[in-house]
Amino acid sequence: MRAYVLPPGCTSIADVRRVERPDRDPRPGQVLVRIRAASLNRRDQAVVAGTYFGRPITSDTIPLSDGAGDVIAVGDGVTRFKPGDRVAATFFQTSVEGPPLGERGSLGSPLDGTLVERMLVYEDGLVPIPGDLSFEEAACLPCAGVTAWNALMVAGRPIKPGDTVLVLGTGGVSMFALQFARAAGARVIATSSSDEKLERVKALGALGASDGVNYARTPDWHKEVLKLTGGRGVDCVVEVGGVGTLERSFESTAAGGKITLIGVLTGRSADLSPYALMWKEASLHGIRVGTTDMFEQMNRAIEANRIRPIIDRTFPFDEAMAAYQHQASGTFIGKIVVRL
Ligand SMILES: NC(=O)c1ccc[n+]([C@@H]2O[C@H](COP(=O)([O-])OP(=O)(O)OC[C@H]3O[C@@H](n4cnc5c(N)ncnc54)[C@H](OP(=O)(O)O)[C@@H]3O)[C@@H](O)[C@H]2O)c1
């Protein structure tokens, strides 16, 4: 079967190889899935560049954490799935080389990921695809979708109708947060470096943003956010920027609001003041994707609210490296998908 592999020491997409891998039968508790689509997350750029957690990978690794497909075969003792079922893989998995309840790692580094035709996983590493989502749409859910769901609905106080949510940028996590927040009856303010992207996210109809702020043109974007909320601030910030945006996120938050720290797009260390966080008695929550329970709860909400992931562009398997380049270009909103 066809797969892409990042070699040990990989530092760019020029190092990525196309390989043939042997098929394996599922052992007890395992499920063989034909991957139909995989999606990219920002971490996949870091993994291929050799900067994920500060170092290149040390063994051959199939990239990408997120994928969806259909079940081809199941091993002895599998009770939750049967051939033909449409499934998505969870971000955290137990290695199929070890016992079923072994330590969990994430797909795409350190574990082999989803840019492969057929993948083995333990059955607790799969969830059914919600409703009539396509494989491409379902492949967007495991990392970006679950992270956004965790941030809005699980961390601290869940958001409620009438709340205002601030999403930073128009990438995968932020666009899921936009849709989940709107479906829950909240107002959403989005920031972006691009007016054109802001127009696109405002034009998404019932699940679109009500307001946009261009953070490139308005470096003090928190003042704009405060203006847009009559000085009150927002109930939740979906923080993907990290140290370069955190202080302005504190300033943007309402008294008692929450900031969910998800990403570090602007870096990991800086001199910043936590004063506004303290003064507003706001809370800061670290987010690390989420659990299978959260994935299933999110899927019920997706089905009930007929939410469809926002896919910017889909690439064929042979052009998977062009998908990486499109993500690196920054000229997208939402998700980028590879179809197998
Ligand atoms: N902790 C976790 O569990 C977890 C899970 C998923 C992702 N993450 C992290 O979250 C971050 C976003 O991931 P993603 O996959 O959604 O990324 P993505 O799809 O690549 O989107 C990134 C977007 O962030 C926006 N952005 C960049 N710099 C910004 C800034 N200074 N201020 C505001 N927005 C900025 C840009 O939006 P515009 O183009 O509109 O300007 C860009 O398109 C990454 O750091 C990722 O590693 C963490």
Coordinates of C-alpha atoms and ligand atoms in Angstrom, one line a residue:
M1 CA 0.0 0.0 0.0
R2 CA 1.1 3.6 -0.7
A3 CA 2.3 5.9 2.1
Y4 CA 4.4 9.0 2.7
V5 CA 7.2 8.7 5.2
L6 CA 9.2 11.3 7.0
P7 CA 12.8 10.0 7.5
P8 CA 14.8 10.4 10.7
G9 CA 16.2 13.9 10.9
C10 CA 13.6 15.2 8.4
T11 CA 13.7 19.1 8.2
S12 CA 11.7 19.9 5.1
I13 CA 9.1 18.5 2.6
A14 CA 12.0 17.8 0.2
D15 CA 13.0 15.0 2.6
V16 CA 9.6 13.3 2.5
R17 CA 9.6 9.9 0.6
R18 CA 6.8 8.0 -1.1
V19 CA 7.0 4.3 -0.1
E20 CA 5.2 1.0 -0.4
R21 CA 4.3 -0.6 3.0
P22 CA 3.1 -4.2 3.5
D23 CA -0.5 -4.7 4.6
R24 CA -1.1 -6.2 8.1
D25 CA -4.1 -8.1 9.5
P26 CA -5.7 -6.8 12.6
R27 CA -4.7 -8.5 15.8
P28 CA -7.2 -9.0 18.7
G29 CA -8.9 -5.6 19.5
Q30 CA -7.6 -4.0 16.4
V31 CA -9.4 -2.5 13.3
L32 CA -8.1 -2.1 9.8
V33 CA -9.3 1.2 8.2
R34 CA -9.1 2.2 4.6
I35 CA -8.1 5.9 4.9
R36 CA -10.2 8.0 2.5
A37 CA -9.1 11.5 3.5
A38 CA -6.5 13.1 5.8
S39 CA -6.2 16.7 6.9
L40 CA -3.3 19.0 7.9
N41 CA -2.9 20.8 11.2
R42 CA -0.3 23.5 12.0
R43 CA 1.7 21.0 14.0
D44 CA 2.3 19.0 10.8
Q45 CA 4.4 21.9 9.5
A46 CA 6.6 21.7 12.6
V47 CA 6.9 17.9 12.4
V48 CA 8.1 18.0 8.8
A49 CA 10.4 21.0 9.6
G50 CA 12.1 19.1 12.4
T51 CA 11.0 21.7 15.0
Y52 CA 8.1 19.9 16.7
F53 CA 9.0 20.0 20.4
G54 CA 12.3 21.5 19.3
R55 CA 13.8 18.5 17.5
P56 CA 13.5 16.4 14.3
I57 CA 11.9 12.9 14.4
T58 CA 14.2 10.0 15.1
S59 CA 12.6 7.2 13.1
D60 CA 10.6 6.7 9.9
T61 CA 7.2 8.2 10.6
I62 CA 4.0 8.4 8.4
P63 CA 2.8 12.0 8.8
L64 CA -0.5 13.6 9.7
S65 CA -2.7 13.0 12.8
D66 CA -6.1 13.4 11.3
G67 CA -7.9 11.0 9.0
A68 CA -11.2 9.3 8.2
G69 CA -12.2 6.2 6.2
D70 CA -14.1 3.0 6.3
V71 CA -13.5 -0.2 8.2
I72 CA -12.2 -3.1 6.1
A73 CA -11.6 -5.8 8.8
V74 CA -11.7 -6.3 12.5
G75 CA -9.7 -8.5 14.9
D76 CA -11.0 -10.9 17.5
G77 CA -12.9 -9.3 20.3
V78 CA -13.8 -6.0 18.5
T79 CA -17.4 -5.1 19.4
R80 CA -17.9 -1.5 18.4
F81 CA -17.1 -1.6 14.7
K82 CA -17.7 -3.9 11.7
P83 CA -16.6 -3.8 8.1
G84 CA -18.2 -1.0 6.2
D85 CA -18.5 1.4 9.1
R86 CA -17.5 5.0 8.5
V87 CA -15.0 6.2 11.1
A88 CA -12.6 8.9 12.1
A89 CA -9.4 8.3 14.1
T90 CA -8.8 10.0 17.5
F91 CA -5.7 12.2 17.8
F92 CA -4.3 10.2 20.8
Q93 CA -3.8 6.5 20.2
T94 CA -2.3 3.4 21.8
S95 CA 0.5 2.0 19.5
V96 CA -0.7 -1.1 17.7
E97 CA 2.8 -2.6 18.3
G98 CA 2.0 -2.7 22.0
P99 CA -0.8 -4.0 24.3
P100 CA -4.3 -2.4 24.0
L101 CA -4.1 -0.3 27.1
G102 CA -0.5 0.8 26.6
E103 CA 0.7 4.4 26.8
R104 CA -1.1 6.8 24.4
G105 CA 0.8 9.0 21.9
S106 CA -0.4 11.2 19.0
L107 CA -0.7 10.1 15.4
G108 CA 1.8 11.7 12.9
S109 CA 4.5 11.9 15.6
P110 CA 5.5 9.9 17.5
L111 CA 3.1 7.3 16.1
D112 CA 2.6 6.6 12.4
G113 CA -0.1 8.9 11.1
T114 CA -2.9 8.9 8.4
L115 CA -1.1 9.7 5.1
V116 CA -1.3 6.0 4.2
E117 CA -3.9 3.9 2.4
R118 CA -4.7 1.5 5.2
M119 CA -4.1 2.0 8.9
L120 CA -4.4 -0.3 11.9
V121 CA -5.7 1.1 15.2
Y122 CA -7.2 -0.3 18.4
E123 CA -11.0 0.1 18.4
D124 CA -11.0 2.7 21.1
G125 CA -9.0 4.9 18.8
L126 CA -12.0 5.3 16.4
V127 CA -15.3 7.2 16.5
P128 CA -18.2 6.9 14.0
I129 CA -18.4 9.8 11.5
P130 CA -21.3 12.1 12.4
G131 CA -24.4 12.3 10.1
D132 CA -23.7 12.6 6.4
L133 CA -20.3 14.3 6.6
S134 CA -18.0 13.3 3.7
F135 CA -14.8 11.5 4.5
E136 CA -13.0 14.8 3.7
E137 CA -15.1 16.7 6.2
A138 CA -14.8 14.0 8.9
A139 CA -11.0 14.0 8.4
C140 CA -11.0 17.6 9.7
L141 CA -12.4 16.7 13.1
P142 CA -9.9 14.8 15.3
C143 CA -7.4 17.6 16.2
A144 CA -8.9 21.0 15.2
G145 CA -12.5 20.1 15.9
V146 CA -12.0 18.4 19.2
T147 CA -9.6 21.2 20.4
A148 CA -12.1 23.9 19.6
W149 CA -14.9 21.9 21.3
N150 CA -12.8 21.4 24.4
A151 CA -12.0 25.1 24.6
L152 CA -15.5 26.3 24.2
M153 CA -17.6 23.6 25.9
V154 CA -15.5 21.8 28.4
A155 CA -12.7 24.0 29.8
G156 CA -14.0 26.3 32.6
R157 CA -17.5 27.5 32.1
P158 CA -19.1 26.2 28.9
I159 CA -20.2 29.1 26.6
K160 CA -23.9 29.8 26.5
P161 CA -26.4 31.7 24.3
G162 CA -25.6 35.5 24.3
D163 CA -22.0 35.1 25.2
T164 CA -19.4 36.7 22.9
V165 CA -16.4 34.6 21.7
L166 CA -13.2 36.0 20.2
V167 CA -11.4 33.7 17.7
L168 CA -7.9 34.6 16.7
G169 CA -7.1 34.1 13.0
T170 CA -9.0 32.1 10.5
G171 CA -7.2 28.7 10.7
G172 CA -8.6 25.2 11.4
V173 CA -9.1 25.5 15.2
S174 CA -10.5 29.0 15.0
M175 CA -13.1 28.2 12.2
F176 CA -14.4 25.2 14.2
A177 CA -14.7 27.5 17.3
L178 CA -16.6 30.0 15.2
Q179 CA -19.1 27.4 14.1
F180 CA -19.5 25.8 17.5
A181 CA -19.9 29.1 19.2
R182 CA -22.5 30.3 16.7
A183 CA -24.4 27.0 16.9
A184 CA -24.5 27.5 20.7
G185 CA -26.1 31.0 20.3
A186 CA -23.0 33.1 20.9
R187 CA -21.8 36.1 19.0
V188 CA -18.3 35.7 17.5
I189 CA -15.7 38.3 16.7
A190 CA -12.9 37.1 14.5
T191 CA -9.5 38.5 13.9
S192 CA -7.4 38.0 10.7
S193 CA -4.4 39.5 8.9
S194 CA -6.6 39.7 5.8
D195 CA -9.7 41.8 5.1
E196 CA -10.7 39.3 2.4
K197 CA -10.6 36.4 4.9
L198 CA -12.7 38.5 7.3
E199 CA -15.3 39.1 4.6
R200 CA -15.3 35.3 3.9
V201 CA -15.9 34.4 7.6
K202 CA -18.6 37.1 7.9
A203 CA -20.3 35.7 4.8
L204 CA -20.8 32.2 6.3
G205 CA -24.4 32.9 7.1
A206 CA -25.9 31.6 10.3
L207 CA -22.6 30.2 11.5
G208 CA -20.5 33.2 10.4
A209 CA -18.7 35.9 12.4
S210 CA -20.7 39.0 13.2
D211 CA -17.6 41.2 13.3
G212 CA -14.0 41.2 12.2
V213 CA -10.8 43.0 13.2
N214 CA -7.7 43.1 11.0
Y215 CA -4.9 42.4 13.5
A216 CA -2.2 43.3 11.0
R217 CA -3.6 46.8 10.3
T218 CA -4.8 47.3 13.9
P219 CA -2.0 46.1 16.2
D220 CA -4.1 47.2 19.3
W221 CA -6.9 44.9 18.2
H222 CA -8.0 44.4 21.8
K223 CA -9.2 48.1 21.8
E224 CA -11.4 47.3 18.8
V225 CA -12.8 44.2 20.5
L226 CA -13.6 46.3 23.6
K227 CA -15.3 48.9 21.4
L228 CA -17.3 46.2 19.7
T229 CA -18.5 44.8 23.0
G230 CA -19.4 48.2 24.5
G231 CA -16.4 48.1 26.8
R232 CA -17.5 44.8 28.4
G233 CA -15.1 42.4 26.6
V234 CA -15.6 38.9 25.5
D235 CA -16.6 35.8 27.5
C236 CA -14.1 33.5 25.8
V237 CA -10.9 33.9 23.8
V238 CA -9.8 31.1 21.5
E239 CA -6.1 31.8 22.0
V240 CA -4.0 30.3 19.2
G241 CA -1.3 33.1 19.1
G242 CA 0.6 32.4 22.4
V243 CA 2.9 34.9 24.0
G244 CA 2.6 37.5 21.2
T245 CA -1.2 37.8 21.6
L246 CA -1.9 36.7 25.1
E247 CA -1.7 40.1 26.8
R248 CA -4.1 41.6 24.3
S249 CA -6.4 38.6 24.9
F250 CA -6.4 39.3 28.6
E251 CA -7.3 42.9 27.8
S252 CA -10.1 41.7 25.5
T253 CA -11.7 39.5 28.1
A254 CA -14.8 40.4 30.2
A255 CA -14.8 40.2 34.0
G256 CA -15.0 36.5 34.8
G257 CA -14.3 35.4 31.3
K258 CA -12.0 32.6 30.1
I259 CA -9.0 32.4 27.8
T260 CA -8.3 29.0 26.3
L261 CA -4.6 28.7 25.5
I262 CA -4.3 26.5 22.5
G263 CA -1.5 27.6 20.2
V264 CA 1.9 29.3 20.2
L265 CA 1.9 30.7 16.7
T266 CA 3.8 33.8 17.8
G267 CA 6.3 32.1 20.0
R268 CA 6.8 30.6 23.5
S269 CA 8.5 33.1 25.7
A270 CA 8.1 36.9 26.2
D271 CA 7.8 39.5 28.8
L272 CA 4.1 39.9 29.3
S273 CA 1.8 41.3 32.0
P274 CA -0.9 39.1 33.6
Y275 CA -2.4 42.1 35.3
A276 CA -5.6 42.3 33.3
L277 CA -6.2 38.6 33.8
M278 CA -6.0 39.1 37.6
W279 CA -8.0 42.3 37.7
K280 CA -10.8 40.8 35.7
E281 CA -10.8 37.6 37.8
A282 CA -10.6 35.8 34.4
S283 CA -9.4 32.3 34.0
L284 CA -6.7 30.8 31.7
H285 CA -7.0 27.2 30.6
G286 CA -4.4 25.1 28.9
I287 CA -5.9 22.9 26.1
R288 CA -4.4 19.7 24.8
V289 CA -6.8 18.5 22.0
G290 CA -9.3 16.4 24.0
T291 CA -10.8 13.0 24.9
T292 CA -12.8 10.5 22.9
D293 CA -15.8 11.4 25.0
M294 CA -15.4 15.0 23.9
F295 CA -15.1 13.8 20.3
E296 CA -18.4 11.9 20.5
Q297 CA -20.2 14.8 22.3
M298 CA -18.9 17.2 19.6
N299 CA -20.1 14.8 16.9
R300 CA -23.6 14.8 18.3
A301 CA -23.6 18.6 18.2
I302 CA -22.3 18.6 14.6
E303 CA -25.1 16.3 13.6
A304 CA -27.8 18.1 15.5
N305 CA -26.8 21.5 14.2
R306 CA -25.8 20.3 10.6
I307 CA -22.4 21.8 10.9
R308 CA -20.0 21.2 8.0
P309 CA -16.3 21.7 8.5
I310 CA -14.9 24.6 6.4
I311 CA -12.5 23.1 3.8
D312 CA -10.4 25.6 1.9
R313 CA -9.0 23.1 -0.6
T314 CA -8.6 19.3 -1.2
F315 CA -5.5 17.8 -2.8
P316 CA -5.1 14.3 -4.4
F317 CA -2.8 11.9 -2.6
D318 CA -0.1 12.3 -5.3
E319 CA 0.0 16.1 -4.5
A320 CA 0.1 15.8 -0.7
M321 CA 3.3 18.0 -0.6
A322 CA 1.4 20.7 -2.4
A323 CA -1.1 20.6 0.5
Y324 CA 1.8 21.3 2.9
Q325 CA 2.9 24.2 0.6
H326 CA -0.6 25.6 0.5
Q327 CA -0.8 25.5 4.4
A328 CA 2.7 27.2 4.6
S329 CA 1.5 30.0 2.3
G330 CA -1.1 31.1 4.8
T331 CA -3.6 31.8 2.0
F332 CA -6.4 29.6 3.3
I333 CA -9.2 29.6 5.9
G334 CA -10.3 26.5 7.8
K335 CA -8.9 23.2 6.8
I336 CA -6.7 21.7 4.0
V337 CA -7.4 18.1 3.1
V338 CA -5.7 15.3 1.2
R339 CA -8.0 12.8 -0.5
L340 CA -6.8 9.2 -0.9
Ligands
LIG1 N1 -3.0 22.7 22.2 C1 -3.6 21.9 21.4 O1 -4.2 20.9 21.7 C2 -3.7 22.4 19.9 C3 -4.5 21.7 19.0 C4 -4.6 22.2 17.7 C5 -3.8 23.3 17.4 N2 -2.9 23.8 18.3 C6 -2.1 25.0 17.9 O2 -3.0 26.1 17.6 C7 -2.4 26.9 16.6 C8 -3.4 27.0 15.5 O3 -3.5 25.7 14.9 P1 -4.3 25.5 13.5 O4 -4.0 24.1 13.1 O5 -5.7 26.0 13.6 O6 -3.5 26.5 12.5 P2 -3.8 26.9 11.1 O7 -5.0 26.2 10.5 O8 -2.5 26.8 10.3 O9 -4.1 28.5 11.2 C9 -3.3 29.4 11.6 C10 -3.9 30.8 11.5 O10 -3.6 31.5 12.7 C11 -3.7 32.9 12.4 N3 -2.6 33.6 13.0 C12 -1.2 33.6 12.8 N4 -0.6 34.5 13.5 C13 -1.5 35.1 14.2 C14 -1.5 36.2 15.1 N5 -0.4 36.8 15.5 N6 -2.7 36.7 15.6 C15 -3.9 36.1 15.3 N7 -3.9 35.0 14.4 C16 -2.8 34.6 13.9 C17 -3.6 33.0 10.9 O11 -4.9 33.6 10.5 P3 -5.1 34.7 9.4 O12 -4.5 34.0 8.1 O13 -6.5 34.9 9.3 O14 -4.3 35.9 9.8 C18 -3.4 31.6 10.4 O15 -4.1 31.3 9.2 C19 -1.1 26.3 16.3 O16 -0.1 26.9 17.1 C20 -1.2 24.8 16.7 O17 0.0 24.2 17.0 C21 -2.8 23.4 19.5

